[in-house]
Tab-separated table of C-alpha atoms in Angstrom:
chain	number	residue	atom	x	y	z
A	1233	MET	CA	-19.952	-17.925	2.391
A	1234	LYS	CA	-22.690	-16.233	0.393
A	1235	VAL	CA	-25.211	-14.039	2.172
A	1236	PRO	CA	-28.831	-14.683	1.126
A	1237	GLY	CA	-29.959	-11.679	-0.904
A	1238	GLY	CA	-26.666	-9.911	-0.265
A	1239	ARG	CA	-26.159	-6.223	0.454
A	1240	ARG	CA	-25.027	-3.278	-1.642
A	1241	PHE	CA	-21.606	-1.874	-0.814
A	1242	VAL	CA	-20.305	1.361	-2.349
A	1243	PHE	CA	-16.577	2.081	-2.474
A	1244	LEU	CA	-15.460	5.708	-2.941
A	1245	THR	CA	-11.853	6.035	-4.091
A	1246	GLN	CA	-9.520	7.889	-6.426
A	1247	VAL	CA	-7.623	4.779	-7.565
A	1248	TYR	CA	-8.788	1.335	-8.656
A	1249	PRO	CA	-7.359	-1.277	-11.035
A	1250	PRO	CA	-6.072	-1.246	-13.677
A	1251	ASP	CA	-4.435	1.775	-12.008
A	1252	PRO	CA	-1.376	0.131	-10.342
A	1253	ALA	CA	-1.545	2.050	-7.025
A	1254	ALA	CA	-1.356	-0.334	-4.057
A	1255	LEU	CA	-4.342	1.303	-2.338
A	1256	GLY	CA	-6.581	0.506	-5.302
A	1257	GLN	CA	-5.305	-3.066	-5.452
A	1258	HIS	CA	-6.219	-3.648	-1.798
A	1259	LEU	CA	-9.679	-2.152	-2.274
A	1260	ALA	CA	-10.195	-4.390	-5.308
A	1261	ASP	CA	-9.206	-7.507	-3.366
A	1262	ALA	CA	-11.803	-6.702	-0.691
A	1263	ALA	CA	-14.485	-5.715	-3.214
A	1264	GLU	CA	-14.054	-8.942	-5.172
A	1265	GLU	CA	-14.242	-11.035	-2.006
A	1266	LEU	CA	-17.496	-9.298	-1.043
A	1267	VAL	CA	-18.885	-10.208	-4.463
A	1268	ARG	CA	-17.836	-13.829	-3.927
A	1269	ARG	CA	-19.775	-13.715	-0.660
A	1270	GLY	CA	-22.933	-12.763	-2.531
A	1271	HIS	CA	-22.952	-8.997	-2.150
A	1272	ARG	CA	-23.245	-6.291	-4.795
A	1273	VAL	CA	-20.367	-3.827	-4.974
A	1274	VAL	CA	-20.267	-0.517	-6.835
A	1275	VAL	CA	-16.975	1.386	-7.045
A	1276	PHE	CA	-16.836	5.080	-7.938
A	1277	THR	CA	-13.364	6.152	-9.002
A	1278	ALA	CA	-11.415	8.362	-11.425
A	1279	ASN	CA	-11.262	7.661	-15.158
A	1280	ARG	CA	-7.575	8.611	-15.371
A	1281	GLY	CA	-4.397	7.219	-13.838
A	1282	PHE	CA	-3.330	8.844	-10.576
A	1283	ASP	CA	0.416	8.745	-11.237
A	1284	ASN	CA	-0.083	9.154	-15.000
A	1285	PRO	CA	-3.193	11.276	-15.749
A	1286	SER	CA	-2.663	10.809	-19.497
A	1287	ARG	CA	-3.797	7.220	-19.093
A	1288	ARG	CA	-7.565	6.840	-19.482
A	1289	PHE	CA	-9.773	3.955	-18.362
A	1290	SER	CA	-13.231	2.783	-19.431
A	1291	SER	CA	-16.065	4.859	-18.018
A	1292	ARG	CA	-17.861	1.746	-16.801
A	1293	GLU	CA	-17.039	-1.941	-16.694
A	1294	THR	CA	-17.487	-5.040	-14.567
A	1295	LEU	CA	-14.221	-6.356	-13.138
A	1296	ASN	CA	-14.451	-9.760	-11.431
A	1297	GLY	CA	-18.073	-9.063	-10.547
A	1298	VAL	CA	-17.472	-5.505	-9.283
A	1299	ASP	CA	-19.423	-2.685	-10.952
A	1300	VAL	CA	-16.742	-0.047	-11.588
A	1301	ARG	CA	-17.936	3.430	-12.577
A	1302	ARG	CA	-15.270	5.973	-13.492
A	1303	LEU	CA	-15.822	9.704	-13.372
A	1304	PRO	CA	-14.010	12.516	-15.220
A	1305	LEU	CA	-11.828	15.292	-13.784
A	1306	GLY	CA	-10.549	13.011	-11.035
A	1307	SER	CA	-6.792	13.178	-11.478
A	1308	PHE	CA	-4.714	16.264	-12.223
A	1309	GLY	CA	-1.483	14.520	-11.241
A	1310	LYS	CA	0.657	14.527	-8.067
A	1311	SER	CA	2.998	17.435	-8.775
A	1312	SER	CA	1.699	19.523	-5.856
A	1313	ILE	CA	-0.509	19.299	-2.784
A	1314	ALA	CA	-2.826	21.927	-4.279
A	1315	LEU	CA	-3.386	19.858	-7.431
A	1316	ARG	CA	-4.037	16.696	-5.399
A	1317	LEU	CA	-6.566	18.481	-3.198
A	1318	ALA	CA	-8.268	20.115	-6.176
A	1319	SER	CA	-8.620	16.910	-8.187
A	1320	GLY	CA	-9.759	15.034	-5.093
A	1321	ALA	CA	-12.390	17.646	-4.283
A	1322	VAL	CA	-13.791	17.597	-7.820
A	1323	LEU	CA	-13.845	13.796	-7.865
A	1324	MET	CA	-15.532	13.512	-4.465
A	1325	ALA	CA	-18.238	15.995	-5.440
A	1326	GLN	CA	-19.065	13.778	-8.408
A	1327	GLU	CA	-18.915	10.590	-6.337
A	1328	ILE	CA	-21.251	12.009	-3.694
A	1329	VAL	CA	-23.851	12.932	-6.299
A	1330	ALA	CA	-23.543	9.564	-8.043
A	1331	ALA	CA	-23.654	7.499	-4.837
A	1332	ALA	CA	-26.601	9.466	-3.428
A	1333	ARG	CA	-28.676	8.391	-6.439
A	1334	LEU	CA	-28.211	4.697	-5.745
A	1335	LYS	CA	-30.985	2.753	-4.052
A	1336	GLY	CA	-30.584	0.059	-1.439
A	1337	VAL	CA	-27.074	1.001	-0.286
A	1338	HIS	CA	-26.089	-0.734	2.955
A	1339	THR	CA	-22.473	0.352	3.513
A	1340	LEU	CA	-20.029	2.995	2.273
A	1341	VAL	CA	-16.336	2.050	2.235
A	1342	VAL	CA	-13.643	4.717	1.973
A	1343	SER	CA	-9.875	4.943	2.363
A	1344	THR	CA	-7.522	7.921	2.183
A	1345	SER	CA	-7.380	8.741	-1.522
A	1346	PRO	CA	-8.502	11.329	-2.354
A	1347	PRO	CA	-7.559	13.200	0.846
A	1348	LEU	CA	-11.041	14.715	1.210
A	1349	GLY	CA	-12.710	11.364	0.560
A	1350	PRO	CA	-13.197	10.236	4.169
A	1351	VAL	CA	-15.010	13.378	5.367
A	1352	ALA	CA	-17.169	13.442	2.222
A	1353	ALA	CA	-18.073	9.788	2.745
A	1354	ALA	CA	-18.850	10.438	6.425
A	1355	ALA	CA	-21.232	13.244	5.505
A	1356	LEU	CA	-22.811	11.104	2.786
A	1357	SER	CA	-23.296	8.134	5.125
A	1358	HIS	CA	-25.087	10.426	7.579
A	1359	MET	CA	-27.290	11.835	4.821
A	1360	MET	CA	-28.140	8.372	3.452
A	1361	GLY	CA	-28.456	6.712	6.861
A	1362	VAL	CA	-25.997	3.923	6.009
A	1363	GLN	CA	-22.905	2.443	7.647
A	1364	LEU	CA	-19.446	3.925	7.038
A	1365	LYS	CA	-16.350	1.742	7.052
A	1366	TYR	CA	-13.049	3.631	7.183
A	1367	TRP	CA	-9.866	1.869	6.005
A	1368	PRO	CA	-6.989	4.399	6.073
A	1369	MET	CA	-3.823	3.420	4.180
A	1370	ASP	CA	-1.930	6.397	5.609
A	1371	VAL	CA	-2.543	9.169	8.140
A	1372	ASN	CA	-2.828	12.795	7.084
A	1373	PRO	CA	-2.175	15.605	7.770
A	1374	ASP	CA	0.438	13.825	9.899
A	1375	GLN	CA	2.340	12.680	6.805
A	1376	MET	CA	2.518	16.157	5.290
A	1377	VAL	CA	3.623	17.651	8.617
A	1378	ALA	CA	6.297	14.960	9.056
A	1379	LEU	CA	7.577	15.719	5.546
A	1380	ASP	CA	7.762	19.451	6.386
A	1381	LYS	CA	5.330	20.172	3.566
A	1382	ILE	CA	3.065	22.137	5.868
A	1383	SER	CA	3.256	23.638	9.346
A	1384	ALA	CA	1.637	21.791	12.230
A	1385	GLU	CA	0.092	25.118	13.259
A	1386	SER	CA	-1.471	25.893	9.885
A	1387	SER	CA	-5.213	26.292	9.489
A	1388	LEU	CA	-5.195	23.522	6.860
A	1389	VAL	CA	-3.738	21.045	9.361
A	1390	LYS	CA	-6.296	22.045	11.972
A	1391	MET	CA	-9.067	21.588	9.419
A	1392	PHE	CA	-7.823	18.115	8.474
A	1393	ASP	CA	-7.500	17.132	12.132
A	1394	TRP	CA	-11.122	18.165	12.663
A	1395	MET	CA	-12.134	16.101	9.623
A	1396	ASN	CA	-10.208	13.104	10.977
A	1397	ARG	CA	-12.070	13.280	14.267
A	1398	PHE	CA	-15.392	13.637	12.443
A	1399	VAL	CA	-14.724	10.575	10.275
A	1400	LEU	CA	-13.402	8.429	13.128
A	1401	ARG	CA	-16.443	9.228	15.277
A	1402	ARG	CA	-18.859	8.567	12.409
A	1403	ALA	CA	-17.347	5.280	11.191
A	1404	SER	CA	-18.922	2.072	12.468
A	1405	SER	CA	-15.594	0.301	11.868
A	1406	VAL	CA	-12.028	1.534	11.401
A	1407	ILE	CA	-9.234	-0.674	10.015
A	1408	ALA	CA	-5.610	0.286	10.753
A	1409	LEU	CA	-2.634	-1.343	9.015
A	1410	ASP	CA	-0.480	-1.923	12.103
A	1411	PRO	CA	-0.542	-1.334	15.876
A	1412	MET	CA	1.467	1.901	15.590
A	1413	MET	CA	-1.108	3.328	13.198
A	1414	ALA	CA	-3.868	2.167	15.528
A	1415	ARG	CA	-2.323	4.142	18.399
A	1416	ILE	CA	-2.152	7.295	16.268
A	1417	LEU	CA	-5.828	6.934	15.300
A	1418	GLU	CA	-6.790	6.257	18.921
A	1419	GLY	CA	-5.075	9.524	19.821
A	1420	LYS	CA	-7.321	11.453	17.438
A	1421	ALA	CA	-10.693	10.119	18.587
A	1422	ASN	CA	-12.278	7.521	20.829
A	1423	VAL	CA	-12.610	4.484	18.553
A	1424	ALA	CA	-12.903	1.918	21.321
A	1425	GLY	CA	-14.837	-1.130	20.165
A	1426	ARG	CA	-14.644	-0.057	16.519
A	1427	LEU	CA	-10.926	-0.268	15.690
A	1428	SER	CA	-9.235	-3.332	14.218
A	1429	VAL	CA	-5.754	-3.974	12.864
A	1430	VAL	CA	-5.272	-5.992	9.691
A	1431	ARG	CA	-1.889	-5.865	8.016
A	1432	PRO	CA	-1.846	-5.386	4.239
A	1433	TRP	CA	-0.863	-8.247	1.955
A	1434	ALA	CA	0.956	-9.273	-1.193
A	1435	ALA	CA	-0.767	-8.670	-4.541
A	1436	ASP	CA	-1.094	-12.439	-5.015
A	1437	GLU	CA	-0.808	-15.543	-2.897
A	1438	PRO	CA	2.808	-16.739	-2.706
A	1439	ALA	CA	3.699	-18.105	-6.130
A	1440	GLU	CA	6.748	-19.956	-7.315
A	1441	PRO	CA	9.231	-17.308	-8.481
A	1442	VAL	CA	10.438	-17.470	-12.079
A	1443	GLU	CA	14.185	-17.792	-11.812
A	1444	GLY	CA	17.188	-16.769	-13.886
A	1445	VAL	CA	17.127	-17.195	-17.654
A	1446	ASP	CA	13.518	-18.403	-17.481
A	1447	ASN	CA	12.369	-14.978	-16.253
A	1448	PRO	CA	11.360	-12.771	-19.225
A	1449	PHE	CA	11.573	-9.614	-17.085
A	1450	ARG	CA	15.274	-10.188	-16.440
A	1451	SER	CA	15.797	-10.767	-20.146
A	1452	GLU	CA	13.764	-7.731	-21.236
A	1453	TYR	CA	15.756	-5.341	-19.060
A	1454	GLY	CA	19.149	-6.947	-19.554
A	1455	PHE	CA	19.801	-7.978	-15.955
A	1456	GLY	CA	22.005	-10.847	-17.086
A	1457	ASP	CA	23.633	-12.767	-14.244
A	1458	ARG	CA	24.062	-9.711	-12.002
A	1459	VAL	CA	22.777	-9.632	-8.417
A	1460	VAL	CA	19.691	-7.397	-8.536
A	1461	VAL	CA	18.499	-5.276	-5.605
A	1462	MET	CA	15.026	-3.982	-6.520
A	1463	TYR	CA	12.739	-1.277	-5.213
A	1464	SER	CA	9.242	-1.842	-6.604
A	1465	GLY	CA	6.234	0.433	-6.158
A	1466	ASN	CA	5.470	4.030	-5.285
A	1467	HIS	CA	8.566	6.220	-4.944
A	1468	ALA	CA	6.993	8.456	-2.309
A	1469	LEU	CA	8.785	11.096	-0.280
A	1470	SER	CA	7.775	9.157	2.824
A	1471	HIS	CA	9.980	6.273	1.584
A	1472	PRO	CA	13.323	8.074	1.015
A	1473	LEU	CA	15.973	6.339	-1.095
A	1474	THR	CA	18.823	8.851	-0.858
A	1475	THR	CA	21.003	6.681	1.400
A	1476	VAL	CA	21.066	3.696	-0.931
A	1477	LEU	CA	21.511	5.886	-4.020
A	1478	ASP	CA	24.512	7.542	-2.362
A	1479	ALA	CA	25.916	4.089	-1.575
A	1480	ALA	CA	25.310	2.934	-5.148
A	1481	ARG	CA	27.574	5.704	-6.455
A	1482	ARG	CA	30.427	4.165	-4.449
A	1483	LEU	CA	29.865	0.777	-6.090
A	1484	ARG	CA	29.897	1.741	-9.749
A	1485	ASP	CA	33.053	-0.351	-10.172
A	1486	ASP	CA	31.182	-3.514	-9.091
A	1487	PRO	CA	30.102	-5.325	-12.273
A	1488	HIS	CA	28.081	-7.919	-10.345
A	1489	LEU	CA	25.560	-5.575	-8.648
A	1490	LEU	CA	22.539	-3.815	-10.165
A	1491	LEU	CA	19.938	-1.620	-8.434
A	1492	ALA	CA	16.592	-1.617	-10.242
A	1493	PHE	CA	13.913	0.927	-9.320
A	1494	VAL	CA	10.495	-0.116	-10.650
A	1495	GLY	CA	7.428	2.117	-10.379
A	1496	GLY	CA	6.684	5.827	-10.245
A	1497	GLY	CA	5.834	8.684	-7.928
A	1498	VAL	CA	7.262	12.067	-6.991
A	1499	GLY	CA	10.435	10.483	-5.575
A	1500	LYS	CA	11.303	8.829	-8.890
A	1501	ALA	CA	13.026	12.028	-10.064
A	1502	GLU	CA	15.879	11.383	-7.636
A	1503	VAL	CA	16.309	7.883	-9.036
A	1504	ASP	CA	16.257	9.133	-12.625
A	1505	ALA	CA	18.967	11.648	-11.765
A	1506	ASN	CA	21.179	8.804	-10.518
A	1507	VAL	CA	20.751	6.347	-13.402
A	1508	ALA	CA	24.123	4.778	-14.202
A	1509	ALA	CA	25.645	1.479	-15.217
A	1510	ASN	CA	24.563	-0.001	-11.877
A	1511	VAL	CA	21.238	1.878	-11.447
A	1512	VAL	CA	18.232	1.454	-13.770
A	1513	SER	CA	14.794	3.099	-13.713
A	1514	ILE	CA	11.786	1.062	-14.890
A	1515	PRO	CA	8.111	2.164	-15.045
A	1516	TYR	CA	5.174	0.658	-13.139
A	1517	GLN	CA	4.284	-2.900	-14.112
A	1518	GLU	CA	0.779	-4.288	-14.549
A	1519	ARG	CA	-0.469	-6.672	-11.896
A	1520	GLY	CA	-0.281	-9.621	-14.290
A	1521	VAL	CA	3.475	-9.056	-14.674
A	1522	LEU	CA	4.262	-8.839	-10.950
A	1523	THR	CA	5.278	-12.476	-10.519
A	1524	HIS	CA	7.958	-11.988	-13.162
A	1525	SER	CA	9.045	-8.507	-12.068
A	1526	LEU	CA	9.207	-9.224	-8.334
A	1527	SER	CA	10.974	-12.547	-8.767
A	1528	ALA	CA	13.496	-10.896	-11.126
A	1529	ALA	CA	15.128	-9.438	-8.008
A	1530	ASP	CA	17.571	-11.258	-5.779
A	1531	VAL	CA	16.894	-8.844	-2.881
A	1532	HIS	CA	14.087	-6.326	-2.368
A	1533	LEU	CA	14.628	-2.829	-1.014
A	1534	VAL	CA	11.996	-1.426	1.363
A	1535	SER	CA	12.134	2.068	2.845
A	1536	ILE	CA	10.184	3.909	5.519
A	1537	GLY	CA	11.091	7.448	6.614
A	1538	ASN	CA	12.222	8.150	10.159
A	1539	ALA	CA	9.010	9.988	11.084
A	1540	MET	CA	6.693	7.668	9.139
A	1541	PRO	CA	6.102	4.555	11.311
A	1542	GLY	CA	2.403	4.474	12.136
A	1543	ILE	CA	1.682	7.069	9.443
A	1544	VAL	CA	2.400	4.875	6.409
A	1545	HIS	CA	2.927	1.142	5.999
A	1546	PRO	CA	4.955	-0.017	2.952
A	1547	SER	CA	3.038	-3.097	1.837
A	1548	LYS	CA	5.719	-3.909	-0.761
A	1549	ILE	CA	7.518	-5.959	1.889
A	1550	TYR	CA	4.813	-8.643	1.684
A	1551	GLY	CA	5.084	-9.036	-2.081
A	1552	ALA	CA	8.841	-9.481	-1.743
A	1553	MET	CA	8.464	-12.066	1.003
A	1554	ALA	CA	5.805	-13.881	-1.011
A	1555	MET	CA	8.358	-14.262	-3.818
A	1556	GLY	CA	10.868	-15.738	-1.372
A	1557	ARG	CA	13.266	-12.790	-1.491
A	1558	PRO	CA	15.408	-11.271	1.301
A	1559	ILE	CA	14.675	-7.715	2.485
A	1560	PHE	CA	17.048	-4.741	2.624
A	1561	LEU	CA	15.249	-2.271	4.887
A	1562	LEU	CA	16.039	1.431	5.105
A	1563	GLY	CA	14.438	2.870	8.206
A	1564	PRO	CA	14.509	3.479	11.950
A	1565	GLU	CA	14.917	0.675	14.466
A	1566	SER	CA	11.377	1.101	15.780
A	1567	ASN	CA	8.917	0.399	12.981
A	1568	PRO	CA	6.630	-2.490	11.962
A	1569	MET	CA	8.930	-3.552	9.098
A	1570	ALA	CA	11.936	-3.803	11.421
A	1571	GLU	CA	9.831	-5.924	13.787
A	1572	ILE	CA	9.244	-8.366	10.928
A	1573	LEU	CA	12.972	-8.584	10.160
A	1574	ALA	CA	13.728	-9.154	13.836
A	1575	GLN	CA	11.706	-12.395	13.803
A	1576	ALA	CA	14.100	-14.283	11.521
A	1577	ASP	CA	17.306	-13.910	9.511
A	1578	ILE	CA	15.642	-12.648	6.350
A	1579	GLY	CA	17.664	-9.557	5.493
A	1580	TRP	CA	19.354	-6.364	6.639
A	1581	ARG	CA	18.381	-3.000	8.149
A	1582	VAL	CA	20.268	0.265	7.759
A	1583	ALA	CA	19.316	3.657	9.188
A	1584	HIS	CA	18.703	6.586	6.880
A	1585	GLY	CA	21.889	8.604	6.497
A	1586	ASP	CA	24.171	5.630	7.176
A	1587	VAL	CA	25.741	5.524	3.715
A	1588	ASP	CA	28.706	3.487	4.995
A	1589	GLY	CA	26.292	0.896	6.373
A	1590	ALA	CA	24.317	0.780	3.122
A	1591	GLU	CA	27.554	0.320	1.176
A	1592	ARG	CA	28.569	-2.577	3.439
A	1593	VAL	CA	25.200	-4.277	2.960
A	1594	LEU	CA	25.298	-3.853	-0.809
A	1595	ARG	CA	28.820	-5.260	-0.959
A	1596	GLU	CA	27.730	-8.206	1.210
A	1597	ILE	CA	24.750	-8.849	-1.077
A	1598	SER	CA	26.987	-8.652	-4.161
A	1599	ALA	CA	29.433	-11.147	-2.652
A	1600	SER	CA	26.727	-13.567	-1.434
A	1601	SER	CA	26.168	-16.818	-3.258
A	1602	HIS	CA	22.898	-17.658	-4.952
A	1603	GLU	CA	22.313	-20.312	-2.275
A	1604	GLU	CA	22.849	-17.865	0.609
A	1605	LEU	CA	20.369	-15.336	-0.781
A	1606	ARG	CA	17.801	-18.016	-1.568
A	1607	ALA	CA	18.079	-19.386	1.996
A	1608	LYS	CA	17.253	-15.945	3.424
A	1609	GLY	CA	14.416	-15.634	0.926
A	1610	ALA	CA	13.007	-19.024	1.856
A	1611	ARG	CA	12.910	-17.965	5.510
A	1612	ALA	CA	11.128	-14.742	4.482
A	1613	ARG	CA	8.455	-16.717	2.659
A	1614	GLU	CA	7.991	-19.082	5.592
A	1615	LEU	CA	7.684	-16.127	7.964
A	1616	LEU	CA	5.051	-14.515	5.754
A	1617	MET	CA	2.988	-17.691	5.827
A	1618	SER	CA	3.160	-17.712	9.626
A	1619	ILE	CA	2.152	-14.020	9.832
A	1620	GLY	CA	-0.940	-14.684	7.730
A	1621	THR	CA	-1.719	-15.410	4.126
A	1622	ARG	CA	-3.287	-12.975	1.693
A	1623	SER	CA	-6.625	-14.813	1.685
A	1624	VAL	CA	-6.832	-14.793	5.484
A	1625	SER	CA	-6.173	-11.047	5.666
A	1626	ILE	CA	-8.728	-10.278	2.949
A	1627	ALA	CA	-11.287	-12.405	4.770
A	1628	ARG	CA	-10.636	-10.484	8.006
A	1629	VAL	CA	-11.206	-7.165	6.251
A	1630	CYS	CA	-14.418	-8.397	4.648
A	1631	ASP	CA	-15.709	-9.745	7.961
A	1632	ILE	CA	-15.332	-6.216	9.336
A	1633	LEU	CA	-16.935	-4.612	6.276
A	1634	GLU	CA	-19.878	-7.018	6.499
A	1635	SER	CA	-20.613	-7.037	10.179
A	1636	GLY	CA	-18.974	-4.234	12.085
A	1637	SER	CA	-18.083	-6.842	14.673
A	1638	GLU	CA	-16.396	-5.584	17.798
A	1639	PRO	CA	-12.637	-6.178	17.919
A	1640	ARG	CA	-10.640	-7.749	20.656
A	1641	ARG	CA	-7.001	-7.402	21.660
A	1642	ASP	CA	-4.620	-10.226	20.921
A	1643	GLU	CA	-3.394	-11.459	24.306
A	1644	ASP	CA	0.100	-12.271	23.037
A	1645	SER	CA	0.977	-9.198	20.965
A	1646	GLY	CA	-1.373	-6.533	22.260
A	1647	ALA	CA	-2.443	-5.844	18.687
A	1648	ILE	CA	-6.071	-5.246	17.932
A	1649	VAL	CA	-7.615	-7.893	15.691
A	1650	SER	CA	-11.054	-8.651	14.413
A	1651	SER	CA	-13.199	-10.501	16.908
A	1652	ARG	CA	-14.570	-12.785	14.187
A	1653	ARG	CA	-12.609	-15.639	12.725
A	1654	ALA	CA	-11.475	-15.238	9.127
């Protein structure tokens, strides 16, 4: 529904399409829906790719009604924490100056890339006297501490914890990706009445997968008639793949099984070091190719580190389910992805370090018939539709961005949801 006269929303972020990062894709979905509702949206972002800084984007363009303005010196790559912080700080300084010059701003929207973005946006919202909406896609410094990248007692961690509390207190609305993340945020600051949970979504509404010989992605990469287990997206350290790569080495004599790793990130080096006859490494794919790439798999691999539930939320599971594909989950028993798998027979879960278990699952997948895998995939797609479609989730986020409505708790699940209907 369009709002008479509309409002001006400003998004501050490091990534935005055509950069393939999932965070940018989710922000774009919300920004475009706000435009459809009659609002004006300006996005300030980097003019270079986050994962690939050599890739440059237009300095300014209108994408599906969204005014996208890209600034220089915003991405020095992801090779170290220092580089990420430095590029993020430079980018946010530029975004603050640019946003402060705009007239008629109603709401600032910020996520967690760059890392300093939320506190900069909180300070800017105070200076401009406008609403701040905080939509974290991960929780830091918790992630860096859990990865043993930094000590929990370091001054940097204490500084980030202070910034988290500042942002959470300043924000008129906070959107968490799952109930576990909501509990972590609640532990940092009192966000009662301002916190909602909206799960992320697939890049597109469930589409009919392109099967077999009709799929150009399978043809391009020579998949043939092999059973393909695919990991697609950011190869982050928080989503370790070591267990399945170790298992893959034991199955190099299986001519029917192929593991395809699509995407990029700091964890891709481990994949590249294990490329073999049954393991292939493929770069990130543009959003327009996702229907072909995702449906080229027979099973999708999803991973979440043992210490990561509530800190990160691998949204790739929803794209796989939307394509009607079973899920092979690497992760602990207690995590939001495992809760999804527990609702129906849609795949397998193996703990990190259980190489024997991963080998058994891969052998079972290799020996499964096309009909057996498609039946699991069909149940996954049906379950996704019952959890909530992409359009419903986007509408929930935009209701929160528009109104700052107070959330309520779902009586059945205990999860926090928006108090307004999507």
